[in-house]
CSV table of N, CA, C and O in Angstrom, one decimal:
chain,number,residue,atom,x,y,z
A,1,LEU,N,-13.6,-16.3,-1.0
A,1,LEU,CA,-12.6,-15.5,0.2
A,1,LEU,C,-14.2,-14.8,0.6
A,1,LEU,O,-15.6,-14.7,0.6
A,2,GLU,N,-13.7,-14.9,2.5
A,2,GLU,CA,-14.6,-13.6,2.8
A,2,GLU,C,-14.0,-12.2,3.5
A,2,GLU,O,-13.1,-12.8,4.6
A,3,ASP,N,-14.5,-11.9,4.6
A,3,ASP,CA,-13.6,-10.8,5.5
A,3,ASP,C,-12.9,-10.2,5.1
A,3,ASP,O,-13.2,-9.6,4.2
A,4,MET,N,-12.0,-10.4,6.1
A,4,MET,CA,-10.4,-9.8,5.8
A,4,MET,C,-9.7,-10.5,4.4
A,4,MET,O,-9.5,-9.4,3.8
A,5,GLN,N,-10.3,-11.9,4.3
A,5,GLN,CA,-9.6,-12.0,2.8
A,5,GLN,C,-10.0,-11.7,1.8
A,5,GLN,O,-9.0,-11.1,0.8
A,6,LEU,N,-10.6,-11.8,1.2
A,6,LEU,CA,-11.7,-11.0,0.6
A,6,LEU,C,-10.9,-9.8,0.4
A,6,LEU,O,-11.1,-8.8,-0.4
A,7,ASP,N,-11.1,-8.7,1.0
A,7,ASP,CA,-10.7,-7.4,1.5
A,7,ASP,C,-9.3,-7.0,0.8
A,7,ASP,O,-9.1,-6.6,0.1
A,8,GLU,N,-8.4,-7.9,1.1
A,8,GLU,CA,-6.8,-7.6,0.3
A,8,GLU,C,-7.1,-7.9,-0.7
A,8,GLU,O,-6.4,-7.1,-1.2
A,9,VAL,N,-8.0,-8.9,-1.1
A,9,VAL,CA,-7.5,-9.4,-2.6
A,9,VAL,C,-8.4,-8.1,-3.4
A,9,VAL,O,-7.7,-8.2,-4.5
A,10,GLN,N,-9.9,-7.7,-2.8
A,10,GLN,CA,-9.9,-6.8,-3.9
A,10,GLN,C,-9.1,-5.3,-3.8
A,10,GLN,O,-8.9,-4.8,-4.8
A,11,ARG,N,-8.4,-4.8,-2.3
A,11,ARG,CA,-7.3,-4.4,-2.4
A,11,ARG,C,-6.3,-3.8,-3.3
A,11,ARG,O,-5.8,-3.2,-3.6
A,12,SER,N,-5.6,-5.2,-3.6
A,12,SER,CA,-4.9,-5.5,-4.2
A,12,SER,C,-5.3,-5.6,-6.2
A,12,SER,O,-4.4,-5.5,-6.8
A,13,ALA,N,-6.2,-5.2,-6.3
A,13,ALA,CA,-6.8,-6.0,-7.3
A,13,ALA,C,-6.3,-4.5,-8.2
A,13,ALA,O,-6.0,-4.0,-9.1
A,14,TYR,N,-6.0,-3.2,-7.7
A,14,TYR,CA,-5.9,-1.9,-7.8
A,14,TYR,C,-4.4,-1.7,-8.1
A,14,TYR,O,-3.9,-1.7,-6.9
A,15,ALA,N,-4.0,-1.0,-9.2
A,15,ALA,CA,-2.5,-0.5,-8.5
A,15,ALA,C,-2.3,0.3,-7.2
A,15,ALA,O,-1.1,0.3,-6.9
A,16,PHE,N,-3.2,1.4,-7.4
A,16,PHE,CA,-3.4,2.9,-6.8
A,16,PHE,C,-4.8,2.6,-5.8
A,16,PHE,O,-5.8,3.6,-6.0
A,17,PRO,N,-4.7,1.6,-4.9
A,17,PRO,CA,-5.7,1.0,-4.2
A,17,PRO,C,-6.1,2.4,-3.8
A,17,PRO,O,-7.6,2.8,-2.6
A,18,GLU,N,-5.8,3.3,-3.1
A,18,GLU,CA,-5.9,4.8,-2.6
A,18,GLU,C,-7.1,5.2,-3.1
A,18,GLU,O,-8.0,6.1,-2.1
A,19,ILE,N,-7.1,5.1,-3.9
A,19,ILE,CA,-8.1,6.0,-5.1
A,19,ILE,C,-9.2,5.4,-5.2
A,19,ILE,O,-10.3,6.0,-5.1
A,20,HIS,N,-9.0,4.6,-4.7
A,20,HIS,CA,-10.7,3.3,-4.6
A,20,HIS,C,-11.2,2.9,-3.3
A,20,HIS,O,-11.8,2.0,-2.9
A,21,TYR,N,-10.2,4.1,-2.2
A,21,TYR,CA,-10.5,3.4,-1.0
A,21,TYR,C,-12.2,3.8,-0.9
A,21,TYR,O,-13.1,3.1,0.2
A,22,ALA,N,-13.1,4.7,-1.2
A,22,ALA,CA,-14.5,5.2,-0.7
A,22,ALA,C,-15.7,3.5,-1.7
A,22,ALA,O,-16.9,3.0,-1.4
A,23,GLU,N,-14.7,3.2,-3.2
A,23,GLU,CA,-16.3,2.3,-3.9
A,23,GLU,C,-15.5,1.1,-2.7
A,23,GLU,O,-16.2,0.0,-3.2
A,24,LEU,N,-14.3,0.9,-2.6
A,24,LEU,CA,-14.1,-0.5,-1.3
A,24,LEU,C,-14.7,-0.1,0.0
A,24,LEU,O,-14.5,-1.0,0.5
A,25,GLY,N,-15.8,0.0,0.5
A,25,GLY,CA,-16.0,1.1,2.2
A,25,GLY,C,-14.9,1.1,2.9
A,25,GLY,O,-15.5,0.2,3.8
A,26,GLN,N,-13.8,1.5,2.3
A,26,GLN,CA,-12.8,1.6,3.5
A,26,GLN,C,-13.0,3.8,4.1
A,26,GLN,O,-13.3,3.9,3.3
A,27,VAL,N,-13.0,3.7,4.9
A,27,VAL,CA,-12.8,5.1,5.4
A,27,VAL,C,-11.5,5.8,5.9
A,27,VAL,O,-10.9,5.2,6.8
A,28,ALA,N,-11.1,6.5,5.7
A,28,ALA,CA,-9.8,7.3,5.8
A,28,ALA,C,-9.3,8.6,6.3
A,28,ALA,O,-10.2,9.4,6.2
A,29,GLN,N,-8.8,8.4,8.2
A,29,GLN,CA,-9.0,9.7,8.3
A,29,GLN,C,-7.9,10.3,8.7
A,29,GLN,O,-6.6,9.4,8.8
A,30,LEU,N,-6.7,11.1,8.7
A,30,LEU,CA,-5.6,12.0,8.8
A,30,LEU,C,-5.6,11.8,10.4
A,30,LEU,O,-6.7,12.5,11.0
A,31,MET,N,-4.9,11.4,10.8
A,31,MET,CA,-4.2,11.1,12.4
A,31,MET,C,-3.4,11.7,12.2
A,31,MET,O,-3.0,12.4,14.0
A,32,GLY,N,-2.6,13.0,12.0
A,32,GLY,CA,-1.9,14.0,12.0
A,32,GLY,C,-0.6,13.8,11.6
A,32,GLY,O,-0.1,12.8,10.0
A,33,ILE,N,0.6,14.5,11.4
A,33,ILE,CA,1.9,14.2,11.1
A,33,ILE,C,2.9,13.5,12.6
A,33,ILE,O,2.8,14.0,13.4
A,34,VAL,N,3.3,12.5,12.0
A,34,VAL,CA,4.6,11.8,12.5
A,34,VAL,C,6.3,11.9,11.9
A,34,VAL,O,6.1,12.7,11.5
A,35,ASP,N,6.8,11.8,12.8
A,35,ASP,CA,8.2,11.5,11.9
A,35,ASP,C,8.8,10.0,11.4
A,35,ASP,O,8.4,9.1,12.7
A,36,ILE,N,8.9,9.9,10.8
A,36,ILE,CA,9.6,8.3,9.9
A,36,ILE,C,10.8,8.2,9.2
A,36,ILE,O,10.8,9.1,8.3
A,37,ASN,N,11.7,8.2,10.2
A,37,ASN,CA,13.2,7.6,10.0
A,37,ASN,C,13.6,9.8,9.9
A,37,ASN,O,14.7,10.2,8.6
A,38,GLY,N,13.1,10.5,10.3
A,38,GLY,CA,13.9,12.0,10.2
A,38,GLY,C,12.9,12.9,9.4
A,38,GLY,O,13.3,13.6,9.0
A,39,VAL,N,11.9,12.3,8.4
A,39,VAL,CA,11.0,12.6,7.5
A,39,VAL,C,9.8,12.8,8.1
A,39,VAL,O,8.8,11.5,8.8
A,40,LYS,N,9.1,14.2,8.2
A,40,LYS,CA,8.0,14.5,8.6
A,40,LYS,C,6.8,13.6,7.5
A,40,LYS,O,7.0,13.6,6.5
A,41,ALA,N,6.1,13.1,8.1
A,41,ALA,CA,4.8,12.6,7.5
A,41,ALA,C,3.3,12.6,7.8
A,41,ALA,O,3.2,12.6,9.2
A,42,TYR,N,2.5,12.6,7.3
A,42,TYR,CA,0.8,12.2,7.5
A,42,TYR,C,0.8,11.2,7.7
A,42,TYR,O,1.6,10.0,7.1
A,43,ARG,N,0.7,10.6,8.9
A,43,ARG,CA,-0.5,9.5,9.1
A,43,ARG,C,-1.8,9.0,9.2
A,43,ARG,O,-2.7,9.6,9.4
A,44,VAL,N,-2.6,8.4,8.4
A,44,VAL,CA,-3.5,8.2,7.6
A,44,VAL,C,-3.8,7.1,8.0
A,44,VAL,O,-3.5,5.7,8.0
A,45,ASN,N,-5.5,6.8,9.2
A,45,ASN,CA,-6.2,5.5,9.6
A,45,ASN,C,-7.1,5.0,7.9
A,45,ASN,O,-7.5,5.6,8.2
A,46,VAL,N,-6.7,3.9,7.6
A,46,VAL,CA,-7.6,2.7,7.2
A,46,VAL,C,-8.3,2.3,8.1
A,46,VAL,O,-8.1,1.3,8.0
A,47,LYS,N,-10.2,2.7,7.8
A,47,LYS,CA,-11.0,1.0,8.0
A,47,LYS,C,-11.2,0.4,6.7
A,47,LYS,O,-12.0,1.3,5.9
A,48,THR,N,-11.0,-0.8,7.2
A,48,THR,CA,-12.3,-1.8,6.5
A,48,THR,C,-12.9,-1.6,6.5
A,48,THR,O,-13.5,-2.5,7.7
A,49,LEU,N,-14.2,-2.8,5.3
A,49,LEU,CA,-15.7,-3.0,5.5
A,49,LEU,C,-15.7,-3.8,6.5
A,49,LEU,O,-16.5,-4.2,7.8
A,50,PRO,N,-14.6,-5.3,6.9
A,50,PRO,CA,-14.8,-6.5,7.6
A,50,PRO,C,-14.3,-6.0,8.7
A,50,PRO,O,-14.0,-7.2,9.4
A,51,GLY,N,-13.9,-4.9,9.3
A,51,GLY,CA,-13.2,-4.3,9.9
A,51,GLY,C,-11.8,-4.2,10.8
A,51,GLY,O,-11.2,-4.1,11.9
A,52,GLY,N,-11.2,-4.6,9.7
A,52,GLY,CA,-9.9,-4.3,9.5
A,52,GLY,C,-9.1,-3.0,9.5
A,52,GLY,O,-9.8,-2.2,9.7
A,53,ARG,N,-8.2,-2.4,9.9
A,53,ARG,CA,-7.6,-1.4,9.9
A,53,ARG,C,-5.9,-1.6,9.8
A,53,ARG,O,-5.1,-2.5,10.0
A,54,PHE,N,-6.0,-0.1,9.3
A,54,PHE,CA,-3.8,-0.2,8.7
A,54,PHE,C,-4.2,1.4,8.8
A,54,PHE,O,-5.0,2.3,8.5
A,55,ASP,N,-2.6,1.7,8.8
A,55,ASP,CA,-2.0,3.0,8.7
A,55,ASP,C,-0.9,2.9,7.8
A,55,ASP,O,-0.5,1.8,7.8
A,56,GLU,N,-1.3,4.1,7.4
A,56,GLU,CA,0.0,4.7,5.5
A,56,GLU,C,-0.1,6.2,6.4
A,56,GLU,O,-0.4,6.8,6.8
A,57,TYR,N,1.5,6.1,5.3
A,57,TYR,CA,2.6,7.9,5.9
A,57,TYR,C,2.9,8.1,5.0
A,57,TYR,O,3.3,6.9,4.0
A,58,TYR,N,2.2,9.0,4.6
A,58,TYR,CA,3.1,9.8,3.5
A,58,TYR,C,3.8,11.1,3.2
A,58,TYR,O,3.5,12.0,3.9
A,59,GLU,N,4.5,11.5,3.2
A,59,GLU,CA,5.8,12.2,3.5
A,59,GLU,C,5.0,13.8,2.8
A,59,GLU,O,4.7,13.7,2.3
A,60,VAL,N,4.8,14.2,3.7
A,60,VAL,CA,4.6,15.5,3.8
A,60,VAL,C,4.8,16.7,2.0
A,60,VAL,O,4.6,17.2,2.1
A,61,ALA,N,6.5,16.6,2.2
A,61,ALA,CA,6.9,16.9,1.1
A,61,ALA,C,6.4,16.5,-0.4
A,61,ALA,O,6.2,17.8,-1.1
A,62,THR,N,6.2,15.4,-0.4
A,62,THR,CA,6.1,14.8,-1.7
A,62,THR,C,5.0,14.8,-2.1
A,62,THR,O,4.1,14.5,-2.6
A,63,GLY,N,4.1,14.1,-1.1
A,63,GLY,CA,3.0,13.4,-0.8
A,63,GLY,C,3.2,11.7,-1.4
A,63,GLY,O,2.4,11.1,-1.7
A,64,LEU,N,4.0,11.5,-1.7
A,64,LEU,CA,4.9,9.8,-1.4
A,64,LEU,C,4.4,8.8,-0.3
A,64,LEU,O,4.7,9.6,0.8
A,65,LYS,N,4.0,7.5,-0.4
A,65,LYS,CA,4.2,6.4,0.2
A,65,LYS,C,5.4,6.3,1.0
A,65,LYS,O,6.2,5.8,0.1
A,66,LEU,N,5.5,6.5,2.5
A,66,LEU,CA,6.8,6.4,2.7
A,66,LEU,C,6.4,4.4,3.0
A,66,LEU,O,7.3,3.7,3.5
A,67,ARG,N,5.1,3.7,3.8
A,67,ARG,CA,5.0,3.1,5.2
A,67,ARG,C,3.4,2.8,5.3
A,67,ARG,O,2.4,3.3,5.0
A,68,ARG,N,3.8,1.9,5.2
A,68,ARG,CA,1.9,1.1,5.7
A,68,ARG,C,2.2,-0.2,6.9
A,68,ARG,O,3.6,-0.9,6.7
A,69,LYS,N,1.8,0.2,7.7
A,69,LYS,CA,2.1,-0.8,9.0
A,69,LYS,C,0.2,-0.9,9.7
A,69,LYS,O,-0.7,-0.6,9.4
A,70,GLU,N,0.4,-2.4,9.6
A,70,GLU,CA,-0.6,-3.3,9.6
A,70,GLU,C,-0.3,-4.5,10.7
A,70,GLU,O,0.8,-4.8,10.5
A,71,HIS,N,-1.7,-5.3,11.1
A,71,HIS,CA,-1.2,-6.1,11.4
A,71,HIS,C,-2.0,-7.0,11.0
A,71,HIS,O,-3.3,-7.6,10.3
A,72,GLN,N,-1.5,-8.2,10.9
A,72,GLN,CA,-1.5,-9.7,9.3
A,72,GLN,C,-1.8,-10.9,10.5
A,72,GLN,O,-1.4,-11.0,11.3
A,73,ALA,N,-3.0,-12.0,10.5
A,73,ALA,CA,-3.6,-12.8,11.6
A,73,ALA,C,-2.6,-14.2,11.2
A,73,ALA,O,-2.3,-14.3,9.7
A,74,GLN,N,-2.2,-14.3,12.0
A,74,GLN,CA,-1.1,-15.7,11.7
A,74,GLN,C,-2.7,-16.7,12.2
A,74,GLN,O,-2.4,-17.2,12.5
A,75,GLU,N,-1.4,-18.3,11.8
A,75,GLU,CA,-2.2,-19.0,12.3
A,75,GLU,C,-2.2,-19.4,13.7
A,75,GLU,O,-1.8,-18.9,14.6
A,76,GLY,N,-3.1,-20.0,14.0
A,76,GLY,CA,-3.8,-19.6,15.5
A,76,GLY,C,-4.4,-18.9,16.3
A,76,GLY,O,-4.7,-18.6,17.6
A,77,GLY,N,-4.6,-18.1,15.2
A,77,GLY,CA,-5.5,-16.7,16.0
A,77,GLY,C,-4.6,-15.6,16.5
A,77,GLY,O,-5.3,-13.9,16.5
A,78,ALA,N,-3.2,-16.0,16.0
A,78,ALA,CA,-2.4,-14.6,16.9
A,78,ALA,C,-2.2,-13.3,15.7
A,78,ALA,O,-2.0,-13.7,14.5
A,79,ALA,N,-1.6,-12.5,16.4
A,79,ALA,CA,-1.6,-11.3,15.1
A,79,ALA,C,-0.3,-10.7,14.6
A,79,ALA,O,0.2,-10.6,16.3
A,80,VAL,N,0.8,-10.9,14.1
A,80,VAL,CA,1.9,-9.8,13.4
A,80,VAL,C,1.7,-8.5,13.4
A,80,VAL,O,1.2,-8.4,12.4
A,81,GLN,N,2.7,-7.7,13.7
A,81,GLN,CA,2.8,-6.2,13.1
A,81,GLN,C,3.5,-6.2,12.1
A,81,GLN,O,4.6,-6.7,11.5
A,82,VAL,N,3.1,-6.0,10.5
A,82,VAL,CA,4.2,-5.9,9.4
A,82,VAL,C,4.2,-4.5,8.9
A,82,VAL,O,3.3,-3.8,8.7
A,83,ILE,N,5.5,-4.5,9.0
A,83,ILE,CA,5.0,-2.8,8.5
A,83,ILE,C,5.7,-2.7,7.0
A,83,ILE,O,7.3,-3.4,6.9
A,84,THR,N,5.9,-1.9,5.7
A,84,THR,CA,6.2,-1.8,4.7
A,84,THR,C,6.9,-0.9,4.0
A,84,THR,O,6.4,0.2,4.5
A,85,ASP,N,8.2,-0.8,4.3
A,85,ASP,CA,8.4,0.5,4.0
A,85,ASP,C,9.1,1.2,1.7
A,85,ASP,O,9.2,-0.2,1.8
A,86,TYR,N,8.3,2.2,1.8
A,86,TYR,CA,8.3,2.2,0.2
A,86,TYR,C,9.9,3.3,0.6
A,86,TYR,O,10.0,4.5,0.5
A,87,SER,N,10.6,3.0,-0.9
A,87,SER,CA,12.0,4.1,-1.6
A,87,SER,C,12.7,3.7,-2.5
A,87,SER,O,11.7,2.9,-3.4
A,88,ASP,N,13.0,4.4,-3.0
A,88,ASP,CA,14.1,4.3,-4.4
A,88,ASP,C,12.9,4.6,-5.4
A,88,ASP,O,12.8,4.3,-6.4
A,89,TYR,N,12.0,6.2,-4.9
A,89,TYR,CA,10.8,6.1,-6.2
A,89,TYR,C,11.3,6.8,-7.5
A,89,TYR,O,12.8,7.5,-7.7
A,90,LYS,N,10.6,6.5,-8.7
A,90,LYS,CA,11.5,6.5,-10.2
A,90,LYS,C,10.2,6.5,-11.2
A,90,LYS,O,9.2,5.5,-11.2
A,91,PRO,N,10.2,7.9,-11.9
A,91,PRO,CA,9.8,8.0,-13.0
A,91,PRO,C,9.6,6.9,-13.8
A,91,PRO,O,10.3,6.6,-14.2
A,92,VAL,N,8.1,6.2,-13.7
A,92,VAL,CA,7.9,4.9,-15.2
A,92,VAL,C,6.9,5.7,-16.1
A,92,VAL,O,5.4,5.7,-15.4
A,93,ASN,N,6.2,6.2,-17.2
A,93,ASN,CA,5.4,7.0,-18.0
A,93,ASN,C,5.2,8.3,-17.4
A,93,ASN,O,3.7,8.4,-17.4
A,94,GLY,N,6.3,8.5,-16.5
A,94,GLY,CA,5.0,9.8,-16.0
A,94,GLY,C,4.6,9.4,-15.0
A,94,GLY,O,4.4,10.6,-14.2
A,95,VAL,N,5.2,8.2,-13.7
A,95,VAL,CA,4.2,8.4,-12.7
A,95,VAL,C,5.5,7.5,-11.6
A,95,VAL,O,6.1,6.7,-12.6
A,96,LEU,N,5.5,8.4,-10.5
A,96,LEU,CA,6.4,7.7,-9.3
A,96,LEU,C,6.0,6.1,-8.8
A,96,LEU,O,4.9,6.5,-8.3
A,97,PHE,N,7.1,6.0,-9.1
A,97,PHE,CA,6.8,4.1,-8.2
A,97,PHE,C,8.2,3.7,-7.3
A,97,PHE,O,9.0,4.2,-7.7
A,98,PRO,N,7.8,3.7,-6.1
A,98,PRO,CA,8.8,2.9,-5.8
A,98,PRO,C,9.5,1.1,-6.2
A,98,PRO,O,9.0,0.8,-6.7
A,99,HIS,N,10.8,1.5,-6.1
A,99,HIS,CA,11.8,0.8,-6.8
A,99,HIS,C,12.0,-0.4,-5.8
A,99,HIS,O,12.8,-1.1,-5.5
A,100,THR,N,11.5,0.3,-4.3
A,100,THR,CA,12.0,-0.7,-3.0
A,100,THR,C,11.4,-0.9,-1.9
A,100,THR,O,10.3,0.4,-2.0
A,101,LEU,N,11.1,-1.6,-1.8
A,101,LEU,CA,9.8,-2.4,-0.4
A,101,LEU,C,10.6,-2.7,0.2
A,101,LEU,O,11.5,-4.3,0.1
A,102,HIS,N,10.6,-2.9,2.3
A,102,HIS,CA,11.4,-3.4,2.9
A,102,HIS,C,10.3,-3.3,3.4
A,102,HIS,O,9.2,-2.6,4.1
A,103,GLN,N,10.2,-4.8,4.3
A,103,GLN,CA,8.6,-5.8,5.1
A,103,GLN,C,9.4,-6.3,6.1
A,103,GLN,O,10.5,-7.3,6.0
A,104,GLY,N,9.5,-5.8,7.7
A,104,GLY,CA,9.4,-6.2,8.5
A,104,GLY,C,7.8,-7.0,9.4
A,104,GLY,O,7.2,-6.3,8.9
A,105,GLY,N,8.2,-7.9,10.0
A,105,GLY,CA,6.8,-8.3,10.6
A,105,GLY,C,7.8,-9.6,11.3
A,105,GLY,O,9.0,-10.3,11.5
A,106,ALA,N,7.1,-10.9,10.4
A,106,ALA,CA,7.0,-12.4,11.0
A,106,ALA,C,8.6,-12.6,9.9
A,106,ALA,O,9.5,-13.4,10.9
A,107,MET,N,8.4,-12.2,9.0
A,107,MET,CA,9.6,-12.8,8.0
A,107,MET,C,10.2,-11.3,7.2
A,107,MET,O,9.4,-10.1,7.0
A,108,GLU,N,11.3,-11.1,7.4
A,108,GLU,CA,11.6,-9.8,7.2
A,108,GLU,C,12.7,-9.8,6.0
A,108,GLU,O,13.2,-10.6,5.5
A,109,MET,N,12.4,-8.9,4.3
A,109,MET,CA,12.4,-9.5,3.1
A,109,MET,C,12.3,-8.1,2.7
A,109,MET,O,11.7,-6.7,3.0
A,110,THR,N,13.6,-7.4,1.6
A,110,THR,CA,13.4,-6.0,1.0
A,110,THR,C,13.3,-7.0,-0.9
A,110,THR,O,14.1,-8.0,-0.9
A,111,LEU,N,12.5,-6.4,-1.4
A,111,LEU,CA,12.2,-6.5,-2.8
A,111,LEU,C,12.8,-5.0,-3.3
A,111,LEU,O,12.3,-4.2,-3.3
A,112,LYS,N,14.1,-5.7,-4.6
A,112,LYS,CA,14.2,-4.4,-5.8
A,112,LYS,C,14.2,-4.4,-7.4
A,112,LYS,O,13.9,-6.0,-7.4
A,113,ALA,N,13.6,-3.7,-7.2
A,113,ALA,CA,12.7,-3.9,-8.6
A,113,ALA,C,13.7,-2.9,-9.9
A,113,ALA,O,14.1,-2.1,-9.0
A,114,THR,N,13.6,-4.0,-10.8
A,114,THR,CA,15.3,-3.2,-11.8
A,114,THR,C,14.9,-2.8,-13.2
A,114,THR,O,15.2,-2.2,-13.7
A,115,GLU,N,13.4,-3.3,-12.7
A,115,GLU,CA,12.5,-2.4,-14.2
A,115,GLU,C,11.2,-2.1,-13.7
A,115,GLU,O,10.2,-3.4,-13.5
A,116,ILE,N,10.3,-1.8,-14.1
A,116,ILE,CA,8.4,-1.3,-14.2
A,116,ILE,C,8.7,-1.2,-15.6
A,116,ILE,O,8.9,-0.3,-16.4
A,117,ASN,N,7.5,-2.2,-16.4
A,117,ASN,CA,6.9,-1.6,-17.2
A,117,ASN,C,5.3,-1.3,-17.3
A,117,ASN,O,4.5,-1.7,-16.7
A,118,VAL,N,5.0,-0.5,-17.7
A,118,VAL,CA,3.5,0.2,-17.8
A,118,VAL,C,2.9,-0.3,-18.9
A,118,VAL,O,2.7,0.9,-20.1
A,119,ASN,N,1.5,-1.4,-18.8
A,119,ASN,CA,1.2,-1.2,-20.5
A,119,ASN,C,2.0,-1.6,-21.7
A,119,ASN,O,2.2,-1.5,-22.6
A,120,LYS,N,3.2,-2.2,-21.5
A,120,LYS,CA,4.1,-2.4,-22.1
A,120,LYS,C,3.9,-4.0,-23.0
A,120,LYS,O,3.7,-4.9,-22.5
A,121,GLY,N,3.3,-4.0,-24.1
A,121,GLY,CA,4.2,-5.2,-24.6
A,121,GLY,C,2.2,-6.0,-24.8
A,121,GLY,O,2.1,-7.6,-24.9
A,122,ILE,N,1.4,-5.0,-24.3
A,122,ILE,CA,-0.3,-5.7,-24.1
A,122,ILE,C,-0.9,-5.3,-24.9
A,122,ILE,O,-1.1,-3.6,-25.3
A,123,GLY,N,-1.3,-5.7,-25.9
A,123,GLY,CA,-2.2,-5.1,-27.2
A,123,GLY,C,-3.8,-4.9,-26.4
A,123,GLY,O,-3.8,-5.4,-25.1
A,124,ALA,N,-4.1,-4.0,-26.9
A,124,ALA,CA,-5.6,-3.0,-26.6
A,124,ALA,C,-6.4,-4.1,-26.6
A,124,ALA,O,-7.8,-4.0,-25.9
A,125,THR,N,-6.9,-5.1,-26.8
A,125,THR,CA,-7.7,-6.4,-27.0
A,125,THR,C,-7.8,-7.0,-26.2
A,125,THR,O,-8.8,-7.7,-25.5
A,126,VAL,N,-6.7,-7.1,-24.8
A,126,VAL,CA,-6.9,-7.7,-24.0
A,126,VAL,C,-7.3,-7.5,-22.5
A,126,VAL,O,-8.2,-7.5,-22.3
A,127,PHE,N,-7.5,-5.7,-23.1
A,127,PHE,CA,-8.5,-4.8,-22.0
A,127,PHE,C,-9.9,-4.3,-22.3
A,127,PHE,O,-11.1,-3.8,-21.7
A,128,ALA,N,-10.3,-5.4,-23.7
A,128,ALA,CA,-11.8,-5.0,-24.0
A,128,ALA,C,-12.5,-5.8,-23.2
A,128,ALA,O,-12.5,-6.7,-22.6
A,129,VAL,N,-13.8,-5.1,-23.2
A,129,VAL,CA,-14.5,-5.8,-22.5
A,129,VAL,C,-16.4,-6.3,-23.0
A,129,VAL,O,-16.5,-5.3,-23.6
A,130,GLU,N,-16.5,-7.4,-22.9
A,130,GLU,CA,-17.5,-7.9,-24.2
A,130,GLU,C,-18.9,-8.0,-23.1
A,130,GLU,O,-19.1,-7.7,-22.1
């Protein structure tokens, strides 16, 4: 993997990639406050090392991520805008997780989590580093 593909795999290795922007060579810049379906949200533009970029939107009142907007390359070199909306946040072991993701772009889909487990049933030896 290289360039944009490698960047995406590295980003998806973290449960909360926002915490690792600097480590991943990504630069985030606050672009202002916008309206997302009647909710005020901070728009943050993130630039990646291989030259990609995407916008993330965080609710002003809560700080929760509402949306991610990016352009994804398709076969033949064309790009399609993909918008992912996050909602139905519920606490799991003291951390709020979105339980509904709605994605629109080349294909539209809605994913609903019925249960989220954090380190449940995984022995500590799985995380041991030799």
